[in-house]
Each structure stands twice: as C-alpha cells, then as structure tokens.
Tab-separated table of C-alpha atoms (C1' of nucleotides) in Angstrom:
chain	number	residue	atom	x	y	z
A	1	MET	CA	0.000	0.000	0.000
A	2	ASP	CA	0.887	3.601	-0.678
A	3	THR	CA	2.797	5.184	2.240
A	4	ARG	CA	0.633	8.281	2.114
A	5	THR	CA	-2.498	6.161	2.385
A	6	ALA	CA	-1.028	4.116	5.216
A	7	LEU	CA	-0.263	7.344	7.065
A	8	LEU	CA	-3.789	8.670	6.543
A	9	ASP	CA	-5.248	5.359	7.725
A	10	SER	CA	-3.133	5.323	10.853
A	11	ALA	CA	-3.818	8.999	11.569
A	12	GLU	CA	-7.553	8.537	11.084
A	13	ARG	CA	-7.625	5.608	13.482
A	14	ALA	CA	-5.669	7.576	16.091
A	15	ALA	CA	-7.740	10.747	15.667
A	16	ARG	CA	-11.004	8.856	16.055
A	17	GLN	CA	-9.830	6.932	19.091
A	18	ARG	CA	-7.761	9.509	20.920
A	19	GLY	CA	-8.218	12.868	19.163
A	20	PHE	CA	-6.146	14.722	16.589
A	21	ASP	CA	-3.861	16.418	19.101
A	22	ALA	CA	-3.350	13.233	21.086
A	23	PHE	CA	-1.185	11.430	18.548
A	24	SER	CA	2.238	12.444	17.340
A	25	TYR	CA	4.384	11.881	14.279
A	26	ALA	CA	6.310	9.460	16.499
A	27	ASP	CA	3.157	7.371	17.067
A	28	LEU	CA	2.420	7.409	13.363
A	29	ALA	CA	5.984	6.410	12.495
A	30	ARG	CA	5.861	3.477	14.921
A	31	ASP	CA	2.508	2.349	13.574
A	32	VAL	CA	3.342	2.581	9.886
A	33	GLY	CA	6.941	1.398	10.207
A	34	ILE	CA	8.917	4.344	8.917
A	35	ARG	CA	10.848	7.128	10.626
A	36	LYS	CA	9.329	10.381	11.874
A	37	ALA	CA	11.244	12.513	9.399
A	38	SER	CA	9.848	10.542	6.475
A	39	ILE	CA	6.313	11.582	7.378
A	40	HIS	CA	7.241	15.202	6.712
A	41	HIS	CA	7.898	14.279	3.092
A	42	HIS	CA	4.202	13.380	2.718
A	43	PHE	CA	2.754	15.926	5.144
A	44	PRO	CA	5.266	18.758	5.701
A	45	VAL	CA	3.420	20.119	8.727
A	46	LYS	CA	0.697	18.509	10.814
A	47	ALA	CA	-1.906	20.909	9.448
A	48	ASP	CA	-1.398	19.246	6.057
A	49	LEU	CA	-2.247	15.944	7.676
A	50	ALA	CA	-5.396	17.407	9.228
A	51	PHE	CA	-6.472	18.727	5.864
A	52	GLY	CA	-5.715	15.417	4.165
A	53	LEU	CA	-7.830	13.582	6.718
A	54	ILE	CA	-10.925	15.768	6.529
A	55	GLU	CA	-10.665	16.007	2.755
A	56	ARG	CA	-10.615	12.240	2.302
A	57	TYR	CA	-13.343	11.791	4.896
A	58	ALA	CA	-15.667	14.328	3.280
A	59	ALA	CA	-15.182	12.708	-0.125
A	60	ARG	CA	-15.887	9.223	1.220
A	61	PHE	CA	-18.918	10.358	3.184
A	62	SER	CA	-20.319	12.108	0.151
A	63	GLU	CA	-19.959	8.862	-1.819
A	64	ALA	CA	-21.658	6.925	0.978
A	65	LEU	CA	-24.640	9.289	0.938
A	66	THR	CA	-24.927	8.937	-2.825
A	67	ASP	CA	-24.826	5.154	-2.449
A	68	ILE	CA	-27.583	5.285	0.151
A	69	GLY	CA	-29.644	7.433	-2.198
A	70	ASN	CA	-29.179	4.905	-4.995
A	71	THR	CA	-29.694	1.773	-2.903
A	72	TYR	CA	-32.850	2.652	-0.993
A	73	ASP	CA	-36.198	3.899	-2.200
A	74	THR	CA	-38.169	5.475	0.636
A	75	GLY	CA	-37.166	8.366	2.890
A	76	ALA	CA	-37.376	6.114	5.939
A	77	GLU	CA	-35.066	3.486	4.435
A	78	LYS	CA	-32.476	6.124	3.612
A	79	LEU	CA	-32.642	7.613	7.121
A	80	ARG	CA	-32.243	4.175	8.676
A	81	ALA	CA	-29.142	3.595	6.544
A	82	TYR	CA	-27.815	7.026	7.559
A	83	HIS	CA	-28.358	6.175	11.223
A	84	GLN	CA	-26.599	2.848	10.726
A	85	THR	CA	-23.552	4.627	9.275
A	86	TYR	CA	-23.116	6.607	12.501
A	87	ARG	CA	-23.773	3.523	14.616
A	88	ASN	CA	-21.189	1.470	12.727
A	89	ALA	CA	-18.576	4.214	13.051
A	90	LEU	CA	-18.733	3.844	16.838
A	91	ALA	CA	-17.617	0.215	16.645
A	92	ASP	CA	-18.015	-0.954	20.249
A	93	GLY	CA	-18.092	2.596	21.563
A	94	SER	CA	-14.346	3.028	21.374
A	95	GLN	CA	-14.147	5.568	18.569
A	96	LEU	CA	-15.977	8.509	17.089
A	97	CYS	CA	-16.544	9.312	13.464
A	98	LEU	CA	-13.858	11.661	12.227
A	99	CYS	CA	-16.105	14.701	11.988
A	100	VAL	CA	-17.238	14.453	15.614
A	101	SER	CA	-13.646	13.980	16.646
A	102	MET	CA	-12.540	17.008	14.660
A	103	SER	CA	-15.512	19.128	15.718
A	104	ALA	CA	-14.582	18.422	19.308
A	105	GLY	CA	-10.957	19.455	18.898
A	106	ARG	CA	-11.562	22.276	16.478
A	107	ASP	CA	-9.300	24.743	18.206
A	108	SER	CA	-6.125	23.288	16.860
A	109	PHE	CA	-7.222	23.680	13.262
A	110	ALA	CA	-6.583	26.414	10.749
A	111	GLU	CA	-9.073	28.018	8.417
A	112	PRO	CA	-8.921	25.531	5.498
A	113	VAL	CA	-9.618	22.583	7.797
A	114	LEU	CA	-12.484	24.375	9.538
A	115	ASP	CA	-13.948	25.301	6.155
A	116	GLN	CA	-13.971	21.644	5.110
A	117	LEU	CA	-15.536	20.684	8.428
A	118	ASN	CA	-18.327	23.234	8.165
A	119	GLN	CA	-18.853	22.366	4.521
A	120	PHE	CA	-19.300	18.755	5.578
A	121	HIS	CA	-21.913	19.769	8.141
A	122	GLU	CA	-23.775	21.873	5.591
A	123	ASP	CA	-23.718	19.093	3.004
A	124	SER	CA	-25.050	16.635	5.567
A	125	VAL	CA	-27.895	18.949	6.535
A	126	ALA	CA	-28.729	19.565	2.873
A	127	TRP	CA	-28.834	15.829	2.130
A	128	LEU	CA	-30.915	15.131	5.240
A	129	THR	CA	-33.348	17.934	4.389
A	130	GLN	CA	-33.948	16.426	0.971
A	131	VAL	CA	-34.399	12.903	2.350
A	132	ILE	CA	-36.742	14.101	5.105
A	133	GLN	CA	-38.814	15.955	2.524
A	134	GLN	CA	-39.016	12.749	0.515
A	135	GLY	CA	-40.070	10.890	3.661
A	136	ILE	CA	-42.857	13.388	4.233
A	137	ALA	CA	-43.982	13.022	0.618
A	138	ASP	CA	-43.949	9.217	0.612
A	139	GLY	CA	-45.438	9.018	4.101
A	140	THR	CA	-42.594	7.047	5.682
A	141	ILE	CA	-41.654	9.629	8.323
A	142	SER	CA	-43.931	11.210	10.892
A	143	GLY	CA	-43.740	14.110	13.306
A	144	VAL	CA	-41.869	16.597	11.100
A	145	THR	CA	-42.870	20.250	11.076
A	146	ALA	CA	-39.889	21.839	9.290
A	147	ALA	CA	-37.616	19.616	7.205
A	148	ASP	CA	-34.495	21.793	7.474
A	149	ALA	CA	-34.726	22.165	11.264
A	150	ASP	CA	-35.379	18.440	11.536
A	151	ALA	CA	-32.299	17.787	9.414
A	152	GLN	CA	-30.094	19.921	11.663
A	153	ALA	CA	-31.606	18.202	14.710
A	154	THR	CA	-30.895	14.781	13.212
A	155	LEU	CA	-27.233	15.599	12.619
A	156	ALA	CA	-26.887	17.038	16.136
A	157	LEU	CA	-28.588	13.957	17.574
A	158	MET	CA	-26.227	11.556	15.773
A	159	GLU	CA	-23.136	13.483	16.833
A	160	GLY	CA	-24.306	13.974	20.392
A	161	ALA	CA	-25.336	10.336	20.708
A	162	GLN	CA	-21.861	9.297	19.516
A	163	LEU	CA	-20.253	11.521	22.106
A	164	MET	CA	-22.259	9.995	24.940
A	165	ALA	CA	-21.683	6.450	23.745
A	166	ARG	CA	-17.974	7.052	23.602
A	167	ALA	CA	-17.907	8.645	27.054
A	168	ALA	CA	-19.608	5.517	28.395
A	169	SER	CA	-17.564	3.156	26.182
A	170	SER	CA	-20.832	1.525	25.248
A	171	LEU	CA	-23.265	1.501	22.353
A	172	SER	CA	-26.337	1.658	24.541
A	173	PRO	CA	-26.497	5.439	25.080
A	174	PHE	CA	-26.391	5.796	21.285
A	175	ASP	CA	-29.181	3.277	20.836
A	176	LYS	CA	-31.335	4.804	23.544
A	177	ALA	CA	-30.795	8.351	22.263
A	178	THR	CA	-31.727	7.435	18.697
A	179	GLN	CA	-34.653	5.146	19.549
A	180	ALA	CA	-37.318	7.835	19.201
A	181	PHE	CA	-35.796	8.932	15.888
A	182	LEU	CA	-36.137	5.405	14.494
A	183	ASP	CA	-39.646	5.065	15.891
A	184	ARG	CA	-40.786	7.970	13.743
A	185	LEU	CA	-39.894	5.985	10.619
A	186	VAL	CA	-42.263	3.511	9.000
B	1	MET	CA	-10.381	35.372	45.793
B	2	ASP	CA	-9.024	32.003	46.813
B	3	THR	CA	-6.095	30.928	44.606
B	4	ARG	CA	-7.533	27.464	44.180
B	5	THR	CA	-10.810	28.953	42.974
B	6	ALA	CA	-9.012	31.327	40.626
B	7	LEU	CA	-7.127	28.370	39.167
B	8	LEU	CA	-10.332	26.373	38.686
B	9	ASP	CA	-11.997	29.364	37.035
B	10	SER	CA	-9.121	29.901	34.655
B	11	ALA	CA	-8.850	26.185	33.869
B	12	GLU	CA	-12.590	25.899	33.238
B	13	ARG	CA	-12.537	28.826	30.849
B	14	ALA	CA	-9.574	27.353	28.977
B	15	ALA	CA	-11.018	23.827	28.872
B	16	ARG	CA	-14.332	25.063	27.511
B	17	GLN	CA	-12.762	27.264	24.881
B	18	ARG	CA	-9.786	25.194	23.785
B	19	GLY	CA	-10.037	21.755	25.442
B	20	PHE	CA	-8.478	20.272	28.552
B	21	ASP	CA	-5.276	19.153	26.843
B	22	ALA	CA	-4.858	22.420	25.015
B	23	PHE	CA	-3.920	24.537	28.013
B	24	SER	CA	-0.834	24.172	30.169
B	25	TYR	CA	0.201	25.035	33.700
B	26	ALA	CA	2.163	27.857	32.074
B	27	ASP	CA	-1.038	29.304	30.572
B	28	LEU	CA	-2.789	29.004	33.902
B	29	ALA	CA	0.098	30.663	35.735
B	30	ARG	CA	0.100	33.592	33.304
B	31	ASP	CA	-3.655	34.003	33.578
B	32	VAL	CA	-3.874	33.814	37.366
B	33	GLY	CA	-0.647	35.688	38.066
B	34	ILE	CA	1.410	33.127	39.963
B	35	ARG	CA	4.260	30.822	38.964
B	36	LYS	CA	3.853	27.390	37.414
B	37	ALA	CA	5.348	25.610	40.397
B	38	SER	CA	2.804	27.167	42.740
B	39	ILE	CA	-0.032	25.492	40.873
B	40	HIS	CA	1.365	22.106	41.869
B	41	HIS	CA	0.747	23.034	45.497
B	42	HIS	CA	-2.994	23.160	44.772
B	43	PHE	CA	-3.159	20.478	42.088
B	44	PRO	CA	-0.095	18.197	42.340
B	45	VAL	CA	-0.678	16.606	38.945
B	46	LYS	CA	-2.945	17.713	36.118
B	47	ALA	CA	-5.332	14.818	36.761
B	48	ASP	CA	-6.147	16.442	40.108
B	49	LEU	CA	-7.129	19.567	38.240
B	50	ALA	CA	-9.363	17.562	35.887
B	51	PHE	CA	-11.077	15.969	38.849
B	52	GLY	CA	-11.492	19.305	40.605
B	53	LEU	CA	-13.108	20.771	37.497
B	54	ILE	CA	-15.646	18.032	36.865
B	55	GLU	CA	-16.430	17.734	40.561
B	56	ARG	CA	-17.251	21.413	40.910
B	57	TYR	CA	-19.150	21.414	37.621
B	58	ALA	CA	-21.311	18.431	38.591
B	59	ALA	CA	-22.147	20.010	41.948
B	60	ARG	CA	-23.095	23.318	40.363
B	61	PHE	CA	-25.156	21.699	37.644
B	62	SER	CA	-27.001	19.607	40.188
B	63	GLU	CA	-27.855	22.791	42.086
B	64	ALA	CA	-29.028	24.443	38.874
B	65	LEU	CA	-31.379	21.551	38.122
B	66	THR	CA	-32.797	21.731	41.638
B	67	ASP	CA	-33.328	25.463	41.191
B	68	ILE	CA	-35.155	24.882	37.913
B	69	GLY	CA	-37.325	22.296	39.644
B	70	ASN	CA	-38.197	24.791	42.381
B	71	THR	CA	-38.680	27.812	40.134
B	72	TYR	CA	-40.920	26.400	37.417
B	73	ASP	CA	-44.163	24.494	37.630
B	74	THR	CA	-44.897	22.645	34.404
B	75	GLY	CA	-42.730	20.072	32.631
B	76	ALA	CA	-42.498	22.308	29.577
B	77	GLU	CA	-41.290	25.311	31.600
B	78	LYS	CA	-38.574	23.202	33.205
B	79	LEU	CA	-37.435	21.834	29.848
B	80	ARG	CA	-37.286	25.316	28.378
B	81	ALA	CA	-35.118	26.422	31.301
B	82	TYR	CA	-32.900	23.344	30.798
B	83	HIS	CA	-32.523	24.191	27.116
B	84	GLN	CA	-31.664	27.767	28.012
B	85	THR	CA	-28.880	26.590	30.306
B	86	TYR	CA	-27.157	24.831	27.392
B	87	ARG	CA	-27.758	27.777	25.105
B	88	ASN	CA	-26.284	30.240	27.596
B	89	ALA	CA	-23.213	28.057	28.102
B	90	LEU	CA	-22.337	28.499	24.424
B	91	ALA	CA	-22.041	32.274	24.821
B	92	ASP	CA	-21.618	33.458	21.229
B	93	GLY	CA	-20.615	29.994	20.036
B	94	SER	CA	-17.065	30.294	21.300
B	95	GLN	CA	-17.197	27.760	24.121
B	96	LEU	CA	-18.768	24.456	25.107
B	97	CYS	CA	-20.189	23.466	28.428
B	98	LEU	CA	-17.568	21.634	30.456
B	99	CYS	CA	-19.149	18.213	30.135
B	100	VAL	CA	-19.216	18.334	26.323
B	101	SER	CA	-15.642	19.546	26.361
B	102	MET	CA	-14.592	16.722	28.660
B	103	SER	CA	-16.661	14.097	26.860
B	104	ALA	CA	-14.894	15.085	23.680
B	105	GLY	CA	-11.426	14.760	25.122
B	106	ARG	CA	-12.130	11.811	27.345
B	107	ASP	CA	-9.013	9.886	26.396
B	108	SER	CA	-6.704	11.900	28.534
B	109	PHE	CA	-8.681	11.189	31.700
B	110	ALA	CA	-8.264	8.559	34.365
B	111	GLU	CA	-10.982	6.427	35.932
B	112	PRO	CA	-12.130	8.812	38.724
B	113	VAL	CA	-12.713	11.634	36.229
B	114	LEU	CA	-14.563	9.366	33.802
B	115	ASP	CA	-16.729	8.081	36.640
B	116	GLN	CA	-17.760	11.627	37.539
B	117	LEU	CA	-18.464	12.354	33.879
B	118	ASN	CA	-20.667	9.315	33.416
B	119	GLN	CA	-22.382	9.960	36.729
B	120	PHE	CA	-23.184	13.441	35.484
B	121	HIS	CA	-24.713	12.025	32.313
B	122	GLU	CA	-26.778	9.514	34.277
B	123	ASP	CA	-28.008	12.174	36.692
B	124	SER	CA	-29.001	14.405	33.785
B	125	VAL	CA	-30.937	11.607	32.106
B	126	ALA	CA	-32.662	10.730	35.394
B	127	TRP	CA	-33.697	14.354	35.963
B	128	LEU	CA	-34.880	14.730	32.367
B	129	THR	CA	-36.867	11.487	32.562
B	130	GLN	CA	-38.711	12.745	35.606
B	131	VAL	CA	-39.423	16.146	34.058
B	132	ILE	CA	-40.595	14.610	30.789
B	133	GLN	CA	-42.933	12.309	32.711
B	134	GLN	CA	-44.309	15.351	34.488
B	135	GLY	CA	-44.747	17.065	31.123
B	136	ILE	CA	-46.727	14.079	29.839
B	137	ALA	CA	-48.886	14.126	32.960
B	138	ASP	CA	-49.586	17.870	32.882
B	139	GLY	CA	-50.051	17.859	29.107
B	140	THR	CA	-47.284	20.397	28.348
B	141	ILE	CA	-45.148	18.129	26.163
B	142	SER	CA	-46.223	16.211	23.083
B	143	GLY	CA	-44.796	13.448	20.935
B	144	VAL	CA	-43.192	11.336	23.647
B	145	THR	CA	-43.428	7.567	23.482
B	146	ALA	CA	-40.843	6.525	26.096
B	147	ALA	CA	-39.741	9.094	28.674
B	148	ASP	CA	-36.295	7.574	29.377
B	149	ALA	CA	-35.374	7.266	25.699
B	150	ASP	CA	-36.625	10.802	25.146
B	151	ALA	CA	-34.474	11.976	28.040
B	152	GLN	CA	-31.336	10.387	26.575
B	153	ALA	CA	-32.229	11.854	23.182
B	154	THR	CA	-32.653	15.310	24.723
B	155	LEU	CA	-29.232	15.203	26.362
B	156	ALA	CA	-27.615	13.965	23.139
B	157	LEU	CA	-29.399	16.696	21.178
B	158	MET	CA	-28.168	19.459	23.521
B	159	GLU	CA	-24.586	18.201	23.449
B	160	GLY	CA	-24.574	17.582	19.709
B	161	ALA	CA	-26.149	20.968	19.014
B	162	GLN	CA	-23.455	22.634	21.112
B	163	LEU	CA	-20.761	20.832	19.159
B	164	MET	CA	-22.120	22.019	15.822
B	165	ALA	CA	-22.614	25.577	17.035
B	166	ARG	CA	-19.063	25.711	18.253
B	167	ALA	CA	-17.708	24.250	15.008
B	168	ALA	CA	-19.516	27.019	13.152
B	169	SER	CA	-18.701	29.672	15.787
B	170	SER	CA	-22.353	30.614	15.697
B	171	LEU	CA	-25.461	30.075	17.779
B	172	SER	CA	-27.673	29.403	14.794
B	173	PRO	CA	-26.941	25.671	14.346
B	174	PHE	CA	-27.866	25.234	18.014
B	175	ASP	CA	-31.098	27.153	17.586
B	176	LYS	CA	-32.035	25.314	14.416
B	177	ALA	CA	-31.221	21.899	15.891
B	178	THR	CA	-33.302	22.501	19.008
B	179	GLN	CA	-36.237	24.209	17.286
B	180	ALA	CA	-38.316	21.048	16.948
B	181	PHE	CA	-37.624	20.172	20.584
B	182	LEU	CA	-39.023	23.515	21.736
B	183	ASP	CA	-41.981	23.223	19.353
B	184	ARG	CA	-43.105	20.069	21.155
B	185	LEU	CA	-43.557	22.099	24.362
B	186	VAL	CA	-46.745	24.000	25.170
C	1	DG	C1'	11.468	8.641	-0.549
C	2	DT	C1'	13.702	7.240	3.456
C	3	DC	C1'	17.233	7.773	6.593
C	4	DT	C1'	20.300	9.820	10.911
C	5	DA	C1'	20.927	13.542	13.649
C	6	DT	C1'	19.542	17.512	15.741
C	7	DA	C1'	17.285	21.878	16.810
C	8	DG	C1'	14.178	24.667	19.631
C	9	DA	C1'	10.219	24.992	22.051
C	10	DC	C1'	7.185	23.364	25.285
C	11	DT	C1'	5.248	19.855	28.548
C	12	DG	C1'	4.190	18.268	33.456
C	13	DA	C1'	6.657	17.712	37.471
C	14	DT	C1'	10.307	18.106	41.455
C	15	DA	C1'	13.796	20.065	44.932
C	16	DG	C1'	14.575	23.156	48.065
C	17	DA	C1'	14.951	28.257	49.698
C	18	DC	C1'	12.083	31.784	51.777
D	1	DG	C1'	1.940	29.130	49.885
D	2	DT	C1'	4.879	31.060	46.642
D	3	DC	C1'	9.184	31.399	44.725
D	4	DT	C1'	13.708	30.199	41.528
D	5	DA	C1'	15.914	26.790	39.191
D	6	DT	C1'	15.994	22.745	36.856
D	7	DC	C1'	14.756	18.115	35.137
D	8	DA	C1'	13.676	14.548	31.769
D	9	DG	C1'	10.557	13.811	28.358
D	10	DT	C1'	7.859	15.066	24.557
D	11	DC	C1'	6.524	17.691	20.542
D	12	DT	C1'	6.852	19.502	15.531
D	13	DA	C1'	10.064	20.528	12.276
D	14	DT	C1'	14.591	20.918	9.540
D	15	DA	C1'	19.297	19.819	7.339
D	16	DG	C1'	21.568	17.015	4.684
D	17	DA	C1'	23.420	12.148	3.421
D	18	DC	C1'	22.084	8.144	0.761
DNA sequence: GTCTATAGACTGATAGAC
DNA sequence: GTCTATCAGTCTATAGAC
C-alpha cells in the first residue's frame, strides 16, 4: 500500500480513538513502520495531515450518501441507513466518526480545515433535508414540522449520541438516544 | 479570591474554549498571576485539576437543576429552562459546556474523572426522565413515546447541538437543531 | 522517498529556599 | 503558599546524506 495512504489510515484511526492532538508523528511512524522525518515528506506540517484527513473523509462520506440514495427507495429506508452509518462508526463505543472527533478538537485547526468541516456539516444537513422531505412526501416519516430544522436536529442527535456512547464506552447510550428517531420511521 | 478557585476558574474557561489538553500550567500561571510551580501546590498533577473541574461542575449543575425544579411548575417550563442553560453556556458559540468539552477529550482522563463524567450524564438523564414524565402528565409536552429514551435523546441533542454551534462559531446551528424540541412544548 | 541527527520549544513535574 | 531553578521527556520541524 501507498505510504501516504497508510499514514492517513493510521492517523484517522488515532484521531477517532484519541483525538487529533493526542497522537504524534512518532506514534504514526511506529505504527506505519517508517521514521518520523519521512512523514514530513508526505505531510510537511501537521496541518497538512489534518487537511488530508478531513478532505478524504468528506469525499468518502459524500460517496456513501450517494450510495444510500441509490440503494434505498423510501425516505425512511435512507434515514435508517444514515443512522446505521453513525452507529457502525462507533464500533463498540471506542471511537468517534472523524467529523465528531474534529468538531470536538476544532481549536487546533486552521481556516482551510475548519472550512472543510463546516462544509461537511452543511452538506449533511442539505442531504438530510432532501431525504426528510421525501419521507414526508412518501409518508414514511412522521412528526416533522420543518424539514431543514429536523435535518439539523438529526445531525446534532447523531453526533451527540456518539459523544455519549464514547464517554460511556458503550453503544447503549447511542441506541437509547436514537430510539425515538427510528420510531418515527415507518 | 481564593487561589484554588481562581485556578479552577481559569482552567474551566480554557477547557471550555480550547479543550483540557490544550492549556498548560504555564497558561494558567500567566492568567492567574502566579508561577507554574505554585499550581502544583494546589493540584499536584494535572489529573487532580481535571477531577477538581468536573467535581465542581457536577455540583453546580445539580444545584441548577434543583433550582429549575423549584422555580418552574410545568414540565415544559422546566425543559425550556434546561434548554436555556445549554444555550447560555455556548455564549456566542465560542465555548462548550464543560461536560461536552470533557466528553470530547475523554481519552486523557483517568478512571475517577470518567466516573464523575458518566455519573453526570446519568443524573441528567434521570432528571430529564422525571421532568418529561411530568410534562406528559400535565399535558405540556407532546410526541413522547418513552420518557427515558426521550431523556437520553434530549441530552444527546443538547450536546450535539453545542458541538455544531461551536464548530460554526455561531449560535444558529444550536437554535435550528433545538427548534423542533421547543416546538413540542406548550 | 527514506534515513540519521539535531534543533528549539514546550510539557508536566520536582527540589529546596524563603 | 509562593518562589527560583531545573529536570527529563515530549513535541513539531529541519538539514543534509544516501
């Protein structure tokens, strides 16, 4: 495998488990099997690594949402798949999805990284708004008054539920927090 | 003011704005106006400071919930006051409440701190469950199927909404995300 | 593209005087 | 309880050989 990719993989794992500021180039070097200095060839400064991570993540997530849109028909089915994506990212409660991790530690990031992060949030809300509107139209989601507010609430719920699950090192707070959301779907 | 209190105040401000691992004893010393070494007299190691922070926060929050219980009558009024507490903590979107901040950076903490954190979450859910049940009984909250799941969802929503507001440095994601929650209250 | 070697800054923490 | 002085360890980052 490509060294750059191996570095991104290792960094993503570390960032999701321990936070972006909690791993060092030394950790990365140990994990990937090269020397610290070699990492700087691929990511001159750590901000480049942060940007590389969020960039790849946003691209992958965007693909995943497109896949969900193509695979499922009803609004409810798509929202269940979206929920499952966040649930899977938790694993056994030991890691967050990268965007929650980076949202939480946002102070160490420079403008370009924050822009990507906020763009990701906006894209998510836009996708959710569309899917919720479809769910209203096809009658597979109940209890919605404003689709865009509901979309923002859904994203906040997923991210918050991840945070609590991780604090407890258990999936159950996530499942309990998202139960009512799932119950609104046919 | 007590030096210990001044240190806790400064540390809380820093933890909420930049994260617990993002401030140092040097920062604290500068802010409070004493020398680094003196801080170790009050908090021998940084873990003691973490514990002191969450301990004081949990005690204060518990008091605040009791106050809300005593001040307001209906379930809806109490939930609106609870929501306002989280909104106020954000200020202009530049800081998190301490428990979101510490949940986010939980990897740097030892068992006693994590116990306090999880206890805080459990206490919050217990209080919310009770208030939501009251709201069902007095008819001031609608759309609840299971009070305990709704309580966990409410906590996750508040924490997630804070995270998004802070990422955007703006209150509006918080307001949008919690709009539907408020709309369910009479 | 990877290496050795090193710089310079900062970290939490300690010893011991006052 | 606060100070000066200092420690060993870590961090990101760079220079330059191969």
